[in-house]
Amino acid sequence: MAHSNETTADAVAAAAGNGFREAVCIDTRRIYDSCGDKDCISNLQVTFTDVGQPIIDQATNIKAKRAEAIGVFFEVEPVPFNKGFFSVDMTFFFKVTLSAYSSPACSPETVEGLATFNKKVILFGSDASVKTFSTDDANMSGGANLPSVSVQVVDPMLLACNVVDCPCNQAEQCMVPPCEIAQQFAGCFGGVVPLRTVCVSLGLFSIVQLERQVQLMIPIYDFCIPDKACTTTTDDPCELFRKLKFPTDEFFPPRLSEMADDE
């Protein structure tokens, strides 16, 4: 492009005028839209494998230990009649660790179960008609004209846990998670008739971003922190959880200069 050198020179001069030493040209993913949210998920059922379910059925008392985010699966689709906007359907997978007591005098057994949560947001991802070919692509077929999704999650807070009896006519558990999720648990999912089940309440912090590959010349300013809440279909959030401050420091580690100042 004929004007690229002039544009670069102007940007360098502007950056220098603002106290920056250098402006650099990079090929990177630009965040076109993002949102941060905190969800309070009540009465989320935990599913156990054929190893853990018998322990839950025979336990006299169960205590919650922790919850861990182990995966997020998502689908991206254009929003009809809203050019440049995309819906992001996400399925969060959580590993819930419990202590099960068979009697008051016995030591507890550690049991791990799986809980899932679905969430949908709508974000602006811009519009492009190009296909990207790269040596990083396994099949060199070119990337589709969809923005990339980035989902960041802090391990959820385990707010509450309770055990309930399953209805006598309840069918066998048929939920079989993806292989990469199931292999993180001992035993097999599916084919188990539960007598009791565990329901938990989780507090979840997340950031969702839509990105596209672009070429940029930039000075470095600071972290780009979302300034709006996600538009979701999740109802009935917990009032206490809403009052908690968003844990920004968990998502953005300190820079070297900041660590030196703390010392």
PDB file of C-alpha atoms in Angstrom:
ATOM      1  CA  MET A   1       0.000   0.000   0.000  1.00  0.00           C
ATOM      2  CA  ALA A   2       1.421   3.379  -1.023  1.00  0.00           C
ATOM      3  CA  HIS A   3       0.474   5.168   2.146  1.00  0.00           C
ATOM      4  CA  SER A   4       1.813   2.556   4.579  1.00  0.00           C
ATOM      5  CA  ASN A   5       5.199   4.212   5.197  1.00  0.00           C
ATOM      6  CA  GLU A   6       3.604   7.583   5.825  1.00  0.00           C
ATOM      7  CA  THR A   7       1.061   6.007   8.128  1.00  0.00           C
ATOM      8  CA  THR A   8       3.804   4.196  10.036  1.00  0.00           C
ATOM      9  CA  ALA A   9       5.853   7.375  10.400  1.00  0.00           C
ATOM     10  CA  ASP A  10       2.843   9.311  11.654  1.00  0.00           C
ATOM     11  CA  ALA A  11       2.026   6.603  14.187  1.00  0.00           C
ATOM     12  CA  VAL A  12       5.603   6.485  15.468  1.00  0.00           C
ATOM     13  CA  ALA A  13       5.634  10.264  15.834  1.00  0.00           C
ATOM     14  CA  ALA A  14       2.325  10.234  17.663  1.00  0.00           C
ATOM     15  CA  ALA A  15       3.518   7.458  19.951  1.00  0.00           C
ATOM     16  CA  ALA A  16       6.729   9.337  20.717  1.00  0.00           C
ATOM     17  CA  GLY A  17       4.702  12.424  21.539  1.00  0.00           C
ATOM     18  CA  ASN A  18       2.806  10.427  24.123  1.00  0.00           C
ATOM     19  CA  GLY A  19       5.928   9.124  25.803  1.00  0.00           C
ATOM     20  CA  PHE A  20       6.305   5.863  23.831  1.00  0.00           C
ATOM     21  CA  ARG A  21       9.686   4.885  22.436  1.00  0.00           C
ATOM     22  CA  GLU A  22       8.485   2.618  19.645  1.00  0.00           C
ATOM     23  CA  ALA A  23       5.440   1.530  17.660  1.00  0.00           C
ATOM     24  CA  VAL A  24       5.477  -2.055  16.402  1.00  0.00           C
ATOM     25  CA  CYS A  25       3.573  -3.844  13.626  1.00  0.00           C
ATOM     26  CA  ILE A  26       2.111  -7.191  14.678  1.00  0.00           C
ATOM     27  CA  ASP A  27      -0.094  -9.907  13.215  1.00  0.00           C
ATOM     28  CA  THR A  28      -2.470 -10.824  15.982  1.00  0.00           C
ATOM     29  CA  ARG A  29      -6.057 -11.406  16.993  1.00  0.00           C
ATOM     30  CA  ARG A  30      -8.007  -8.243  17.626  1.00  0.00           C
ATOM     31  CA  ILE A  31     -10.771  -8.364  20.216  1.00  0.00           C
ATOM     32  CA  TYR A  32     -13.852  -6.910  18.537  1.00  0.00           C
ATOM     33  CA  ASP A  33     -16.174  -7.391  21.487  1.00  0.00           C
ATOM     34  CA  SER A  34     -16.016  -8.875  24.958  1.00  0.00           C
ATOM     35  CA  CYS A  35     -18.034  -9.137  28.130  1.00  0.00           C
ATOM     36  CA  GLY A  36     -17.355 -10.154  31.701  1.00  0.00           C
ATOM     37  CA  ASP A  37     -19.982 -11.805  33.834  1.00  0.00           C
ATOM     38  CA  LYS A  38     -20.581 -13.539  37.139  1.00  0.00           C
ATOM     39  CA  ASP A  39     -23.284 -16.190  37.366  1.00  0.00           C
ATOM     40  CA  CYS A  40     -24.739 -17.742  40.465  1.00  0.00           C
ATOM     41  CA  ILE A  41     -25.852 -21.232  39.438  1.00  0.00           C
ATOM     42  CA  SER A  42     -28.272 -22.798  41.910  1.00  0.00           C
ATOM     43  CA  ASN A  43     -29.240 -26.475  42.282  1.00  0.00           C
ATOM     44  CA  LEU A  44     -26.864 -27.726  39.614  1.00  0.00           C
ATOM     45  CA  GLN A  45     -27.047 -31.520  39.513  1.00  0.00           C
ATOM     46  CA  VAL A  46     -23.817 -33.494  39.785  1.00  0.00           C
ATOM     47  CA  THR A  47     -23.430 -36.688  37.756  1.00  0.00           C
ATOM     48  CA  PHE A  48     -21.215 -39.530  38.999  1.00  0.00           C
ATOM     49  CA  THR A  49     -19.571 -42.506  37.319  1.00  0.00           C
ATOM     50  CA  ASP A  50     -20.231 -46.135  38.185  1.00  0.00           C
ATOM     51  CA  VAL A  51     -17.346 -45.792  40.676  1.00  0.00           C
ATOM     52  CA  GLY A  52     -18.619 -42.758  42.547  1.00  0.00           C
ATOM     53  CA  GLN A  53     -22.397 -43.262  42.487  1.00  0.00           C
ATOM     54  CA  PRO A  54     -22.464 -46.273  44.902  1.00  0.00           C
ATOM     55  CA  ILE A  55     -20.473 -44.223  47.426  1.00  0.00           C
ATOM     56  CA  ILE A  56     -22.981 -41.372  47.178  1.00  0.00           C
ATOM     57  CA  ASP A  57     -25.923 -43.775  47.532  1.00  0.00           C
ATOM     58  CA  GLN A  58     -24.534 -45.241  50.773  1.00  0.00           C
ATOM     59  CA  ALA A  59     -23.200 -42.059  52.363  1.00  0.00           C
ATOM     60  CA  THR A  60     -24.730 -40.763  55.591  1.00  0.00           C
ATOM     61  CA  ASN A  61     -23.243 -37.298  55.138  1.00  0.00           C
ATOM     62  CA  ILE A  62     -21.640 -35.414  52.268  1.00  0.00           C
ATOM     63  CA  LYS A  63     -19.526 -32.274  52.432  1.00  0.00           C
ATOM     64  CA  ALA A  64     -18.430 -30.066  49.546  1.00  0.00           C
ATOM     65  CA  LYS A  65     -14.696 -29.562  49.068  1.00  0.00           C
ATOM     66  CA  ARG A  66     -14.096 -27.675  45.803  1.00  0.00           C
ATOM     67  CA  ALA A  67     -15.187 -27.149  42.213  1.00  0.00           C
ATOM     68  CA  GLU A  68     -12.886 -26.886  39.206  1.00  0.00           C
ATOM     69  CA  ALA A  69     -13.521 -25.752  35.631  1.00  0.00           C
ATOM     70  CA  ILE A  70     -12.176 -28.494  33.332  1.00  0.00           C
ATOM     71  CA  GLY A  71     -13.469 -27.481  29.926  1.00  0.00           C
ATOM     72  CA  VAL A  72     -15.701 -25.242  27.822  1.00  0.00           C
ATOM     73  CA  PHE A  73     -17.322 -26.273  24.554  1.00  0.00           C
ATOM     74  CA  PHE A  74     -18.927 -23.609  22.363  1.00  0.00           C
ATOM     75  CA  GLU A  75     -20.672 -22.991  19.056  1.00  0.00           C
ATOM     76  CA  VAL A  76     -20.642 -19.714  17.116  1.00  0.00           C
ATOM     77  CA  GLU A  77     -23.443 -18.737  14.745  1.00  0.00           C
ATOM     78  CA  PRO A  78     -24.323 -15.456  12.994  1.00  0.00           C
ATOM     79  CA  VAL A  79     -27.350 -13.641  14.386  1.00  0.00           C
ATOM     80  CA  PRO A  80     -30.018 -13.300  11.648  1.00  0.00           C
ATOM     81  CA  PHE A  81     -30.745  -9.726  10.501  1.00  0.00           C
ATOM     82  CA  ASN A  82     -27.933  -8.374  12.684  1.00  0.00           C
ATOM     83  CA  LYS A  83     -24.855  -8.213  10.489  1.00  0.00           C
ATOM     84  CA  GLY A  84     -21.626  -8.602  12.375  1.00  0.00           C
ATOM     85  CA  PHE A  85     -23.232 -10.045  15.506  1.00  0.00           C
ATOM     86  CA  PHE A  86     -22.793 -13.639  16.616  1.00  0.00           C
ATOM     87  CA  SER A  87     -24.363 -15.844  19.261  1.00  0.00           C
ATOM     88  CA  VAL A  88     -21.971 -17.916  21.353  1.00  0.00           C
ATOM     89  CA  ASP A  89     -23.473 -21.006  22.977  1.00  0.00           C
ATOM     90  CA  MET A  90     -21.181 -22.320  25.715  1.00  0.00           C
ATOM     91  CA  THR A  91     -21.253 -25.492  27.775  1.00  0.00           C
ATOM     92  CA  PHE A  92     -19.107 -25.351  30.905  1.00  0.00           C
ATOM     93  CA  PHE A  93     -17.867 -28.579  32.500  1.00  0.00           C
ATOM     94  CA  PHE A  94     -17.027 -28.601  36.208  1.00  0.00           C
ATOM     95  CA  LYS A  95     -15.350 -31.262  38.327  1.00  0.00           C
ATOM     96  CA  VAL A  96     -16.957 -31.224  41.779  1.00  0.00           C
ATOM     97  CA  THR A  97     -15.007 -32.861  44.602  1.00  0.00           C
ATOM     98  CA  LEU A  98     -16.941 -34.094  47.661  1.00  0.00           C
ATOM     99  CA  SER A  99     -16.179 -35.870  50.932  1.00  0.00           C
ATOM    100  CA  ALA A 100     -18.601 -38.756  51.546  1.00  0.00           C
ATOM    101  CA  TYR A 101     -18.997 -40.215  55.053  1.00  0.00           C
ATOM    102  CA  SER A 102     -20.377 -43.753  55.341  1.00  0.00           C
ATOM    103  CA  SER A 103     -20.657 -43.364  59.153  1.00  0.00           C
ATOM    104  CA  PRO A 104     -19.724 -40.686  61.699  1.00  0.00           C
ATOM    105  CA  ALA A 105     -16.738 -42.692  62.958  1.00  0.00           C
ATOM    106  CA  CYS A 106     -15.223 -43.448  59.532  1.00  0.00           C
ATOM    107  CA  SER A 107     -12.856 -41.333  57.511  1.00  0.00           C
ATOM    108  CA  PRO A 108     -14.486 -39.785  54.439  1.00  0.00           C
ATOM    109  CA  GLU A 109     -14.000 -41.006  50.889  1.00  0.00           C
ATOM    110  CA  THR A 110     -13.227 -38.481  48.184  1.00  0.00           C
ATOM    111  CA  VAL A 111     -15.721 -38.585  45.310  1.00  0.00           C
ATOM    112  CA  GLU A 112     -15.523 -36.612  42.073  1.00  0.00           C
ATOM    113  CA  GLY A 113     -18.574 -35.798  39.976  1.00  0.00           C
ATOM    114  CA  LEU A 114     -19.364 -33.826  36.831  1.00  0.00           C
ATOM    115  CA  ALA A 115     -21.646 -30.790  36.571  1.00  0.00           C
ATOM    116  CA  THR A 116     -22.482 -28.871  33.388  1.00  0.00           C
ATOM    117  CA  PHE A 117     -23.831 -25.379  32.793  1.00  0.00           C
ATOM    118  CA  ASN A 118     -25.083 -23.806  29.552  1.00  0.00           C
ATOM    119  CA  LYS A 119     -24.741 -20.108  28.812  1.00  0.00           C
ATOM    120  CA  LYS A 120     -25.446 -17.979  25.736  1.00  0.00           C
ATOM    121  CA  VAL A 121     -24.173 -14.494  24.892  1.00  0.00           C
ATOM    122  CA  ILE A 122     -24.424 -12.251  21.829  1.00  0.00           C
ATOM    123  CA  LEU A 123     -21.376 -10.212  20.839  1.00  0.00           C
ATOM    124  CA  PHE A 124     -20.172  -8.156  17.880  1.00  0.00           C
ATOM    125  CA  GLY A 125     -17.564 -10.013  15.822  1.00  0.00           C
ATOM    126  CA  SER A 126     -17.487  -7.819  12.706  1.00  0.00           C
ATOM    127  CA  ASP A 127     -17.798  -9.187   9.172  1.00  0.00           C
ATOM    128  CA  ALA A 128     -15.132 -10.443   6.779  1.00  0.00           C
ATOM    129  CA  SER A 129     -15.109 -12.382   3.515  1.00  0.00           C
ATOM    130  CA  VAL A 130     -11.508 -13.589   3.465  1.00  0.00           C
ATOM    131  CA  LYS A 131     -10.194 -17.065   4.166  1.00  0.00           C
ATOM    132  CA  THR A 132      -6.923 -17.499   6.025  1.00  0.00           C
ATOM    133  CA  PHE A 133      -4.352 -20.088   4.924  1.00  0.00           C
ATOM    134  CA  SER A 134      -1.429 -20.844   7.192  1.00  0.00           C
ATOM    135  CA  THR A 135       1.240 -23.468   7.767  1.00  0.00           C
ATOM    136  CA  ASP A 136      -0.263 -23.785  11.243  1.00  0.00           C
ATOM    137  CA  ASP A 137      -3.432 -25.283   9.731  1.00  0.00           C
ATOM    138  CA  ALA A 138      -3.414 -29.077   9.739  1.00  0.00           C
ATOM    139  CA  ASN A 139      -5.305 -29.480   6.442  1.00  0.00           C
ATOM    140  CA  MET A 140      -4.464 -26.162   4.723  1.00  0.00           C
ATOM    141  CA  SER A 141      -8.109 -25.813   3.736  1.00  0.00           C
ATOM    142  CA  GLY A 142      -8.450 -22.261   4.997  1.00  0.00           C
ATOM    143  CA  GLY A 143     -10.279 -20.892   7.990  1.00  0.00           C
ATOM    144  CA  ALA A 144     -14.015 -20.252   7.901  1.00  0.00           C
ATOM    145  CA  ASN A 145     -15.433 -16.732   7.955  1.00  0.00           C
ATOM    146  CA  LEU A 146     -16.266 -16.831  11.675  1.00  0.00           C
ATOM    147  CA  PRO A 147     -14.609 -14.945  14.523  1.00  0.00           C
ATOM    148  CA  SER A 148     -12.621 -16.905  17.063  1.00  0.00           C
ATOM    149  CA  VAL A 149     -13.990 -17.308  20.580  1.00  0.00           C
ATOM    150  CA  SER A 150     -11.927 -16.981  23.725  1.00  0.00           C
ATOM    151  CA  VAL A 151     -13.448 -17.983  27.062  1.00  0.00           C
ATOM    152  CA  GLN A 152     -11.588 -17.354  30.314  1.00  0.00           C
ATOM    153  CA  VAL A 153     -12.864 -18.859  33.544  1.00  0.00           C
ATOM    154  CA  VAL A 154     -11.742 -18.743  37.158  1.00  0.00           C
ATOM    155  CA  ASP A 155     -12.418 -21.960  39.089  1.00  0.00           C
ATOM    156  CA  PRO A 156     -15.933 -21.448  40.484  1.00  0.00           C
ATOM    157  CA  MET A 157     -16.753 -20.837  44.119  1.00  0.00           C
ATOM    158  CA  LEU A 158     -18.628 -23.774  45.649  1.00  0.00           C
ATOM    159  CA  LEU A 159     -21.367 -21.927  47.521  1.00  0.00           C
ATOM    160  CA  ALA A 160     -23.652 -24.745  48.713  1.00  0.00           C
ATOM    161  CA  CYS A 161     -24.196 -28.498  48.480  1.00  0.00           C
ATOM    162  CA  ASN A 162     -27.139 -30.728  49.324  1.00  0.00           C
ATOM    163  CA  VAL A 163     -28.159 -34.359  48.775  1.00  0.00           C
ATOM    164  CA  VAL A 164     -31.625 -35.358  47.526  1.00  0.00           C
ATOM    165  CA  ASP A 165     -33.275 -38.693  46.869  1.00  0.00           C
ATOM    166  CA  CYS A 166     -33.933 -39.595  43.245  1.00  0.00           C
ATOM    167  CA  PRO A 167     -37.488 -40.533  42.186  1.00  0.00           C
ATOM    168  CA  CYS A 168     -38.051 -44.291  42.141  1.00  0.00           C
ATOM    169  CA  ASN A 169     -39.018 -44.184  38.480  1.00  0.00           C
ATOM    170  CA  GLN A 170     -35.998 -42.215  37.352  1.00  0.00           C
ATOM    171  CA  ALA A 171     -34.354 -43.740  34.282  1.00  0.00           C
ATOM    172  CA  GLU A 172     -30.693 -44.561  34.055  1.00  0.00           C
ATOM    173  CA  GLN A 173     -28.351 -41.657  33.675  1.00  0.00           C
ATOM    174  CA  CYS A 174     -27.765 -41.249  29.963  1.00  0.00           C
ATOM    175  CA  MET A 175     -25.495 -38.205  29.896  1.00  0.00           C
ATOM    176  CA  VAL A 176     -22.152 -39.181  28.405  1.00  0.00           C
ATOM    177  CA  PRO A 177     -19.688 -36.261  28.310  1.00  0.00           C
ATOM    178  CA  PRO A 178     -17.054 -35.787  25.591  1.00  0.00           C
ATOM    179  CA  CYS A 179     -14.094 -38.163  25.794  1.00  0.00           C
ATOM    180  CA  GLU A 180     -11.617 -35.478  26.867  1.00  0.00           C
ATOM    181  CA  ILE A 181     -13.891 -34.649  29.800  1.00  0.00           C
ATOM    182  CA  ALA A 182     -14.848 -38.230  30.746  1.00  0.00           C
ATOM    183  CA  GLN A 183     -11.239 -39.415  30.865  1.00  0.00           C
ATOM    184  CA  GLN A 184     -10.583 -37.087  33.802  1.00  0.00           C
ATOM    185  CA  PHE A 185     -12.797 -39.268  36.027  1.00  0.00           C
ATOM    186  CA  ALA A 186     -12.417 -42.788  37.340  1.00  0.00           C
ATOM    187  CA  GLY A 187     -15.057 -45.161  35.971  1.00  0.00           C
ATOM    188  CA  CYS A 188     -17.655 -44.740  33.246  1.00  0.00           C
ATOM    189  CA  PHE A 189     -20.608 -42.410  32.862  1.00  0.00           C
ATOM    190  CA  GLY A 190     -23.990 -43.784  31.803  1.00  0.00           C
ATOM    191  CA  GLY A 191     -25.692 -47.021  32.735  1.00  0.00           C
ATOM    192  CA  VAL A 192     -26.022 -46.035  36.412  1.00  0.00           C
ATOM    193  CA  VAL A 193     -29.364 -45.941  38.259  1.00  0.00           C
ATOM    194  CA  PRO A 194     -28.827 -43.397  41.083  1.00  0.00           C
ATOM    195  CA  LEU A 195     -30.663 -43.665  44.377  1.00  0.00           C
ATOM    196  CA  ARG A 196     -29.489 -40.236  45.497  1.00  0.00           C
ATOM    197  CA  THR A 197     -28.062 -37.231  43.744  1.00  0.00           C
ATOM    198  CA  VAL A 198     -26.082 -34.148  44.774  1.00  0.00           C
ATOM    199  CA  CYS A 199     -27.018 -30.601  43.836  1.00  0.00           C
ATOM    200  CA  VAL A 200     -24.547 -27.728  44.185  1.00  0.00           C
ATOM    201  CA  SER A 201     -24.624 -23.958  43.864  1.00  0.00           C
ATOM    202  CA  LEU A 202     -21.657 -22.376  42.111  1.00  0.00           C
ATOM    203  CA  GLY A 203     -20.419 -18.820  41.696  1.00  0.00           C
ATOM    204  CA  LEU A 204     -18.822 -18.438  38.265  1.00  0.00           C
ATOM    205  CA  PHE A 205     -16.670 -15.591  36.907  1.00  0.00           C
ATOM    206  CA  SER A 206     -16.022 -15.575  33.160  1.00  0.00           C
ATOM    207  CA  ILE A 207     -14.849 -13.415  30.251  1.00  0.00           C
ATOM    208  CA  VAL A 208     -15.991 -14.091  26.677  1.00  0.00           C
ATOM    209  CA  GLN A 209     -14.254 -12.488  23.676  1.00  0.00           C
ATOM    210  CA  LEU A 210     -14.785 -12.516  19.905  1.00  0.00           C
ATOM    211  CA  GLU A 211     -11.540 -12.101  17.946  1.00  0.00           C
ATOM    212  CA  ARG A 212     -10.336 -11.893  14.336  1.00  0.00           C
ATOM    213  CA  GLN A 213      -6.850 -12.143  12.867  1.00  0.00           C
ATOM    214  CA  VAL A 214      -5.621  -8.694  11.776  1.00  0.00           C
ATOM    215  CA  GLN A 215      -2.410  -6.727  11.243  1.00  0.00           C
ATOM    216  CA  LEU A 216      -1.954  -3.860  13.687  1.00  0.00           C
ATOM    217  CA  MET A 217       0.655  -1.256  14.495  1.00  0.00           C
ATOM    218  CA  ILE A 218       0.344  -0.445  18.143  1.00  0.00           C
ATOM    219  CA  PRO A 219       1.946   1.164  21.157  1.00  0.00           C
ATOM    220  CA  ILE A 220       1.347  -0.699  24.403  1.00  0.00           C
ATOM    221  CA  TYR A 221      -1.167   0.897  26.757  1.00  0.00           C
ATOM    222  CA  ASP A 222      -2.677  -1.463  29.331  1.00  0.00           C
ATOM    223  CA  PHE A 223      -4.878  -4.543  29.723  1.00  0.00           C
ATOM    224  CA  CYS A 224      -8.198  -4.364  27.853  1.00  0.00           C
ATOM    225  CA  ILE A 225     -10.745  -5.117  30.577  1.00  0.00           C
ATOM    226  CA  PRO A 226     -14.413  -5.589  29.530  1.00  0.00           C
ATOM    227  CA  ASP A 227     -16.601  -2.667  30.545  1.00  0.00           C
ATOM    228  CA  LYS A 228     -20.028  -4.285  30.202  1.00  0.00           C
ATOM    229  CA  ALA A 229     -21.915  -7.300  31.474  1.00  0.00           C
ATOM    230  CA  CYS A 230     -22.879 -10.206  29.210  1.00  0.00           C
ATOM    231  CA  THR A 231     -26.441 -10.418  27.914  1.00  0.00           C
ATOM    232  CA  THR A 232     -27.443 -13.924  28.952  1.00  0.00           C
ATOM    233  CA  THR A 233     -30.475 -16.130  29.392  1.00  0.00           C
ATOM    234  CA  THR A 234     -29.478 -17.138  32.923  1.00  0.00           C
ATOM    235  CA  ASP A 235     -32.188 -16.293  35.476  1.00  0.00           C
ATOM    236  CA  ASP A 236     -32.398 -15.864  39.239  1.00  0.00           C
ATOM    237  CA  PRO A 237     -28.817 -14.925  40.228  1.00  0.00           C
ATOM    238  CA  CYS A 238     -27.916 -14.920  43.922  1.00  0.00           C
ATOM    239  CA  GLU A 239     -28.054 -11.466  45.505  1.00  0.00           C
ATOM    240  CA  LEU A 240     -25.031 -12.087  47.720  1.00  0.00           C
ATOM    241  CA  PHE A 241     -22.905 -13.255  44.796  1.00  0.00           C
ATOM    242  CA  ARG A 242     -23.817 -10.161  42.783  1.00  0.00           C
ATOM    243  CA  LYS A 243     -22.144  -7.976  45.395  1.00  0.00           C
ATOM    244  CA  LEU A 244     -18.752  -9.665  45.039  1.00  0.00           C
ATOM    245  CA  LYS A 245     -16.041  -7.730  43.247  1.00  0.00           C
ATOM    246  CA  PHE A 246     -14.901  -9.120  39.886  1.00  0.00           C
ATOM    247  CA  PRO A 247     -11.445 -10.776  40.387  1.00  0.00           C
ATOM    248  CA  THR A 248      -9.579  -8.832  37.705  1.00  0.00           C
ATOM    249  CA  ASP A 249      -6.128  -9.762  39.057  1.00  0.00           C
ATOM    250  CA  GLU A 250      -6.862 -13.472  38.498  1.00  0.00           C
ATOM    251  CA  PHE A 251      -7.252 -12.897  34.755  1.00  0.00           C
ATOM    252  CA  PHE A 252      -4.430 -10.394  34.219  1.00  0.00           C
ATOM    253  CA  PRO A 253      -1.116 -11.350  35.897  1.00  0.00           C
ATOM    254  CA  PRO A 254       1.066  -8.406  36.979  1.00  0.00           C
ATOM    255  CA  ARG A 255       3.793  -7.046  34.717  1.00  0.00           C
ATOM    256  CA  LEU A 256       7.454  -7.152  35.745  1.00  0.00           C
ATOM    257  CA  SER A 257       7.458  -3.452  36.668  1.00  0.00           C
ATOM    258  CA  GLU A 258       4.414  -3.922  38.903  1.00  0.00           C
ATOM    259  CA  MET A 259       6.024  -6.883  40.669  1.00  0.00           C
ATOM    260  CA  ALA A 260       9.144  -4.785  41.279  1.00  0.00           C
ATOM    261  CA  ASP A 261       7.042  -1.970  42.762  1.00  0.00           C
ATOM    262  CA  ASP A 262       5.408  -4.408  45.190  1.00  0.00           C
ATOM    263  CA  GLU A 263       8.821  -5.483  46.416  1.00  0.00           C
TER     264      GLU A 263
END
